mmCIF file of C-alpha atoms in Angstrom:
data_model
loop_
_atom_site.group_PDB
_atom_site.id
_atom_site.type_symbol
_atom_site.label_atom_id
_atom_site.label_comp_id
_atom_site.label_asym_id
_atom_site.label_seq_id
_atom_site.Cartn_x
_atom_site.Cartn_y
_atom_site.Cartn_z
ATOM 1 C CA GLU A 1 141.229 72.745 17.867
ATOM 2 C CA VAL A 2 138.683 75.392 16.901
ATOM 3 C CA GLN A 3 140.151 78.893 17.033
ATOM 4 C CA LEU A 4 138.638 82.285 16.338
ATOM 5 C CA LEU A 5 141.060 85.199 16.384
ATOM 6 C CA GLU A 6 139.757 88.746 16.125
ATOM 7 C CA SER A 7 141.882 91.682 15.024
ATOM 8 C CA GLY A 8 141.602 95.258 13.810
ATOM 9 C CA GLY A 9 140.249 96.958 16.903
ATOM 10 C CA GLY A 10 141.525 100.329 18.026
ATOM 11 C CA LEU A 11 140.737 103.958 18.732
ATOM 12 C CA VAL A 12 138.551 105.795 16.234
ATOM 13 C CA GLN A 13 136.898 109.204 16.333
ATOM 14 C CA PRO A 14 133.115 109.606 16.424
ATOM 15 C CA GLY A 15 131.760 109.440 12.888
ATOM 16 C CA GLY A 16 134.734 107.396 11.744
ATOM 17 C CA SER A 17 135.013 103.915 10.283
ATOM 18 C CA LEU A 18 136.788 100.718 11.209
ATOM 19 C CA ARG A 19 136.879 97.160 9.888
ATOM 20 C CA ILE A 20 137.500 94.292 12.251
ATOM 21 C CA SER A 21 138.283 90.727 11.251
ATOM 22 C CA CYS A 22 137.968 87.238 12.671
ATOM 23 C CA ALA A 23 140.278 84.507 11.394
ATOM 24 C CA ALA A 24 138.906 81.000 11.857
ATOM 25 C CA SER A 25 140.763 77.703 12.007
ATOM 26 C CA GLY A 26 140.244 74.135 13.140
ATOM 27 C CA PHE A 27 136.837 73.647 11.509
ATOM 28 C CA THR A 28 135.104 73.922 8.135
ATOM 29 C CA PHE A 29 134.420 77.649 8.230
ATOM 30 C CA SER A 30 132.203 77.631 5.140
ATOM 31 C CA SER A 31 129.723 75.273 6.843
ATOM 32 C CA TYR A 32 128.850 77.543 9.744
ATOM 33 C CA GLY A 33 126.914 80.713 10.297
ATOM 34 C CA MET A 34 128.811 83.354 12.242
ATOM 35 C CA SER A 35 127.932 86.322 14.425
ATOM 36 C CA TRP A 36 129.440 89.329 16.122
ATOM 37 C CA VAL A 37 128.522 89.953 19.767
ATOM 38 C CA ARG A 38 129.783 92.968 21.695
ATOM 39 C CA GLN A 39 130.283 93.882 25.331
ATOM 40 C CA ALA A 40 130.619 97.495 26.414
ATOM 41 C CA PRO A 41 133.055 98.091 29.311
ATOM 42 C CA GLY A 42 131.550 96.714 32.505
ATOM 43 C CA LYS A 43 128.297 95.868 30.734
ATOM 44 C CA GLY A 44 126.475 92.813 29.410
ATOM 45 C CA LEU A 45 126.412 91.059 26.059
ATOM 46 C CA GLU A 46 124.667 92.418 22.957
ATOM 47 C CA TRP A 47 124.278 90.593 19.661
ATOM 48 C CA VAL A 48 125.326 92.847 16.788
ATOM 49 C CA SER A 49 125.143 90.991 13.494
ATOM 50 C CA GLY A 50 125.032 87.536 11.935
ATOM 51 C CA ILE A 51 125.692 85.935 8.559
ATOM 52 C CA SER A 52 124.776 82.597 7.003
ATOM 53 C CA SER A 53 127.390 80.016 6.055
ATOM 54 C CA SER A 54 127.383 81.062 2.394
ATOM 55 C CA GLY A 55 127.168 84.763 3.155
ATOM 56 C CA GLY A 56 123.877 85.042 1.307
ATOM 57 C CA ARG A 57 121.881 86.100 4.344
ATOM 58 C CA THR A 58 122.830 88.784 6.817
ATOM 59 C CA TYR A 59 121.162 89.964 10.014
ATOM 60 C CA TYR A 60 121.587 93.089 12.124
ATOM 61 C CA ALA A 61 120.509 94.476 15.461
ATOM 62 C CA ASP A 62 118.462 97.648 15.151
ATOM 63 C CA SER A 63 121.211 99.571 16.970
ATOM 64 C CA VAL A 64 123.675 99.065 14.091
ATOM 65 C CA LYS A 65 121.421 98.603 11.053
ATOM 66 C CA GLY A 66 122.476 100.883 8.212
ATOM 67 C CA ARG A 67 125.882 101.591 9.796
ATOM 68 C CA PHE A 68 127.535 98.169 10.095
ATOM 69 C CA THR A 69 128.071 95.572 7.365
ATOM 70 C CA ILE A 70 128.953 91.953 8.043
ATOM 71 C CA SER A 71 130.680 89.848 5.397
ATOM 72 C CA ARG A 72 132.822 86.762 5.054
ATOM 73 C CA ASP A 73 135.448 85.322 2.739
ATOM 74 C CA ASN A 74 135.187 81.552 2.891
ATOM 75 C CA SER A 75 138.327 81.163 0.775
ATOM 76 C CA LYS A 76 140.261 82.958 3.526
ATOM 77 C CA ASN A 77 138.294 81.529 6.478
ATOM 78 C CA THR A 78 137.695 85.075 7.649
ATOM 79 C CA LEU A 79 134.720 87.024 8.975
ATOM 80 C CA TYR A 80 134.534 90.809 8.801
ATOM 81 C CA LEU A 81 132.564 93.660 10.328
ATOM 82 C CA GLN A 82 132.726 97.018 8.580
ATOM 83 C CA MET A 83 131.664 99.708 11.029
ATOM 84 C CA ASN A 84 130.777 103.185 9.737
ATOM 85 C CA SER A 85 129.394 106.312 11.412
ATOM 86 C CA LEU A 86 130.743 105.086 14.726
ATOM 87 C CA ARG A 87 129.333 106.497 17.945
ATOM 88 C CA ALA A 88 130.623 106.569 21.512
ATOM 89 C CA GLU A 89 128.045 103.926 22.428
ATOM 90 C CA ASP A 90 129.681 101.506 19.976
ATOM 91 C CA THR A 91 132.694 101.314 22.297
ATOM 92 C CA ALA A 92 133.000 97.665 23.279
ATOM 93 C CA VAL A 93 134.896 94.442 22.998
ATOM 94 C CA TYR A 94 133.683 92.743 19.822
ATOM 95 C CA TYR A 95 133.603 88.947 19.837
ATOM 96 C CA CYS A 96 133.086 86.711 16.846
ATOM 97 C CA ALA A 97 131.362 83.395 17.440
ATOM 98 C CA ASN A 98 129.978 80.382 15.630
ATOM 99 C CA ASP A 99 126.262 80.977 15.246
ATOM 100 C CA ASN A 100 124.278 77.766 15.583
ATOM 101 C CA ARG A 101 120.653 78.387 14.660
ATOM 102 C CA GLY A 102 117.620 76.667 13.282
ATOM 103 C CA ALA A 103 114.026 75.720 13.912
ATOM 104 C CA ALA A 104 112.371 72.545 15.116
ATOM 105 C CA ALA A 105 108.661 71.991 15.811
ATOM 106 C CA GLY A 106 107.938 75.707 15.692
ATOM 107 C CA THR A 107 110.666 76.566 18.192
ATOM 108 C CA TYR A 108 113.704 78.566 17.212
ATOM 109 C CA TYR A 109 117.102 77.747 18.642
ATOM 110 C CA ASN A 110 120.213 79.892 18.442
ATOM 111 C CA TRP A 111 123.429 79.653 20.436
ATOM 112 C CA PHE A 112 126.983 80.919 20.094
ATOM 113 C CA ASP A 113 129.836 78.470 20.490
ATOM 114 C CA PRO A 114 132.756 78.889 20.483
ATOM 115 C CA TRP A 115 133.752 82.535 20.908
ATOM 116 C CA GLY A 116 136.937 84.360 19.990
ATOM 117 C CA GLN A 117 139.005 86.295 22.498
ATOM 118 C CA GLY A 118 137.616 89.653 21.345
ATOM 119 C CA THR A 119 138.976 92.912 19.978
ATOM 120 C CA LEU A 120 138.443 96.283 21.666
ATOM 121 C CA VAL A 121 136.915 99.126 19.670
ATOM 122 C CA THR A 122 137.044 102.532 21.332
ATOM 123 C CA VAL A 123 135.130 105.450 19.838
ATOM 124 C CA SER A 124 136.360 108.696 21.320
ATOM 125 C CA SER A 125 137.689 112.092 20.326
ATOM 126 C CA GLN B 429 117.611 97.787 29.689
ATOM 127 C CA SER B 430 117.962 94.133 28.684
ATOM 128 C CA VAL B 431 115.088 92.241 27.089
ATOM 129 C CA LEU B 432 115.610 89.293 29.442
ATOM 130 C CA THR B 433 115.666 90.022 33.181
ATOM 131 C CA GLN B 434 118.192 88.478 35.544
ATOM 132 C CA PRO B 435 119.077 89.362 39.134
ATOM 133 C CA PRO B 436 122.294 91.416 39.111
ATOM 134 C CA SER B 437 123.915 89.275 41.784
ATOM 135 C CA ALA B 438 123.766 85.913 43.508
ATOM 136 C CA SER B 439 125.914 84.219 46.087
ATOM 137 C CA GLY B 440 126.497 80.963 47.889
ATOM 138 C CA THR B 441 129.005 79.051 49.949
ATOM 139 C CA PRO B 442 131.078 76.126 48.674
ATOM 140 C CA GLY B 443 128.993 72.985 48.330
ATOM 141 C CA GLN B 444 125.692 74.856 48.229
ATOM 142 C CA ARG B 445 123.151 74.812 45.433
ATOM 143 C CA VAL B 446 122.317 78.159 43.843
ATOM 144 C CA THR B 447 119.846 79.105 41.159
ATOM 145 C CA ILE B 448 119.822 82.072 38.795
ATOM 146 C CA SER B 449 116.557 83.135 37.206
ATOM 147 C CA CYS B 450 115.880 84.607 33.784
ATOM 148 C CA SER B 451 112.548 86.179 32.948
ATOM 149 C CA GLY B 452 111.320 86.959 29.459
ATOM 150 C CA SER B 453 108.136 87.098 27.442
ATOM 151 C CA SER B 454 106.047 85.123 24.984
ATOM 152 C CA SER B 455 108.152 86.384 22.071
ATOM 153 C CA ASN B 456 111.420 84.986 23.399
ATOM 154 C CA ILE B 457 111.594 82.443 26.235
ATOM 155 C CA GLY B 458 107.914 81.613 25.865
ATOM 156 C CA SER B 459 108.369 80.354 22.325
ATOM 157 C CA ASN B 460 112.052 79.557 21.859
ATOM 158 C CA THR B 461 114.859 77.737 23.608
ATOM 159 C CA VAL B 462 117.131 79.253 26.240
ATOM 160 C CA ASN B 463 120.908 79.227 26.458
ATOM 161 C CA TRP B 464 123.252 80.112 29.297
ATOM 162 C CA TYR B 465 126.785 81.504 29.052
ATOM 163 C CA GLN B 466 129.485 81.672 31.699
ATOM 164 C CA GLN B 467 132.080 84.447 31.661
ATOM 165 C CA LEU B 468 134.909 83.924 34.118
ATOM 166 C CA PRO B 469 136.695 87.113 35.241
ATOM 167 C CA GLY B 470 138.739 88.598 32.414
ATOM 168 C CA THR B 471 137.848 85.876 29.940
ATOM 169 C CA THR B 472 135.643 85.331 26.919
ATOM 170 C CA PRO B 473 132.062 84.023 27.281
ATOM 171 C CA LYS B 474 131.599 80.256 27.123
ATOM 172 C CA LEU B 475 128.461 78.289 26.264
ATOM 173 C CA LEU B 476 127.264 76.538 29.431
ATOM 174 C CA ILE B 477 123.739 75.304 28.587
ATOM 175 C CA TYR B 478 121.935 75.204 25.241
ATOM 176 C CA SER B 479 118.398 74.270 24.211
ATOM 177 C CA ASN B 480 117.089 74.849 27.745
ATOM 178 C CA ASN B 481 118.852 71.961 29.445
ATOM 179 C CA GLN B 482 121.630 70.523 27.266
ATOM 180 C CA ARG B 483 125.253 70.636 28.373
ATOM 181 C CA PRO B 484 128.061 70.899 25.807
ATOM 182 C CA SER B 485 130.778 68.313 26.235
ATOM 183 C CA GLY B 486 133.124 69.244 29.042
ATOM 184 C CA VAL B 487 130.562 71.100 31.142
ATOM 185 C CA PRO B 488 130.164 69.388 34.539
ATOM 186 C CA ASP B 489 126.766 67.933 35.394
ATOM 187 C CA ARG B 490 126.714 70.266 38.424
ATOM 188 C CA PHE B 491 125.260 72.770 35.961
ATOM 189 C CA SER B 492 121.660 72.304 34.852
ATOM 190 C CA GLY B 493 119.052 74.387 33.070
ATOM 191 C CA SER B 494 115.277 74.409 33.045
ATOM 192 C CA LYS B 495 112.472 76.403 31.451
ATOM 193 C CA SER B 496 108.845 76.942 32.342
ATOM 194 C CA GLY B 497 106.577 79.305 30.443
ATOM 195 C CA THR B 498 108.351 82.627 29.997
ATOM 196 C CA SER B 499 111.044 81.987 32.608
ATOM 197 C CA ALA B 500 114.184 79.921 32.821
ATOM 198 C CA SER B 501 116.640 78.956 35.539
ATOM 199 C CA LEU B 502 120.245 77.915 35.829
ATOM 200 C CA ALA B 503 121.099 75.716 38.801
ATOM 201 C CA ILE B 504 124.585 75.085 40.080
ATOM 202 C CA SER B 505 124.973 72.335 42.657
ATOM 203 C CA GLY B 506 128.056 71.605 44.732
ATOM 204 C CA LEU B 507 129.194 75.199 44.314
ATOM 205 C CA GLN B 508 132.943 75.637 43.855
ATOM 206 C CA SER B 509 135.155 78.711 44.076
ATOM 207 C CA GLU B 510 135.941 78.437 40.359
ATOM 208 C CA ASP B 511 132.247 78.942 39.576
ATOM 209 C CA GLU B 512 132.600 82.611 40.516
ATOM 210 C CA ALA B 513 131.713 84.331 37.247
ATOM 211 C CA ASP B 514 129.102 86.307 35.343
ATOM 212 C CA TYR B 515 126.237 84.246 33.942
ATOM 213 C CA TYR B 516 124.062 85.331 31.015
ATOM 214 C CA CYS B 517 120.827 83.853 29.696
ATOM 215 C CA ALA B 518 119.872 84.271 26.033
ATOM 216 C CA ALA B 519 117.078 83.341 23.637
ATOM 217 C CA TRP B 520 115.830 84.149 20.161
ATOM 218 C CA ASP B 521 113.215 86.923 20.108
ATOM 219 C CA ASP B 522 110.523 86.591 17.426
ATOM 220 C CA SER B 523 109.504 90.265 17.641
ATOM 221 C CA LEU B 524 113.038 91.620 17.335
ATOM 222 C CA ASN B 525 114.019 88.851 14.906
ATOM 223 C CA GLY B 526 117.316 88.298 16.646
ATOM 224 C CA PRO B 527 118.908 86.843 19.780
ATOM 225 C CA VAL B 528 118.571 88.724 23.065
ATOM 226 C CA PHE B 529 120.549 88.461 26.285
ATOM 227 C CA GLY B 530 119.835 88.996 29.935
ATOM 228 C CA GLY B 531 121.776 91.673 31.771
ATOM 229 C CA GLY B 532 123.932 89.091 33.509
ATOM 230 C CA THR B 533 124.215 87.791 37.075
ATOM 231 C CA LYS B 534 127.439 88.089 39.010
ATOM 232 C CA LEU B 535 127.868 84.958 41.124
ATOM 233 C CA THR B 536 130.018 85.278 44.228
ATOM 234 C CA VAL B 537 131.258 82.235 46.115
ATOM 235 C CA LEU B 538 131.561 83.283 49.752
#
């Protein structure tokens, strides 16, 4: 059974840093791209960052570019998100998810499946 | 403000057919495939429809997706009480070079 288990969330002050993790099991982690998607309290979904299966390519939403760094350790089947210069608007549940993407006949496809259970990051003084 | 536009709410009675719309632009829905996610109350999002109209294994055929131009729709037939959830559309956006979501539609089964 595929499992994604996030950890590391918590309360951090504005301007602070936090690293969250996602431990994967039940599939060949090193064969899949991964992403982080967040959901602010009572709000919708927002893609945050993605990484290729090898870790050689990384992608970021404009809202976190320059502040967040995604990485992975395929030997540990673990995905990470290092979050620096945190702001109140970064408060959210952060989900990790398998990122299935590619292109066919000029059309780009990209879906997230499955998702972890999420870890809550609260930025507040 | 979400890049993709969905109605904030929808409702129906058991057994009815309901549709949820998702409107985008030429840089997202108009040129790429659409996915739908279901988030039951208090749970994690789940992939419901991918590549416009494909159902992952385990998703009932009561759920169907379609796309036309820069808009997409999710249809749920034979509505059941357990379908009460938030539904999100999503697509890759060529201008933003990343995936974008709709704001979500809260479906209520009356």
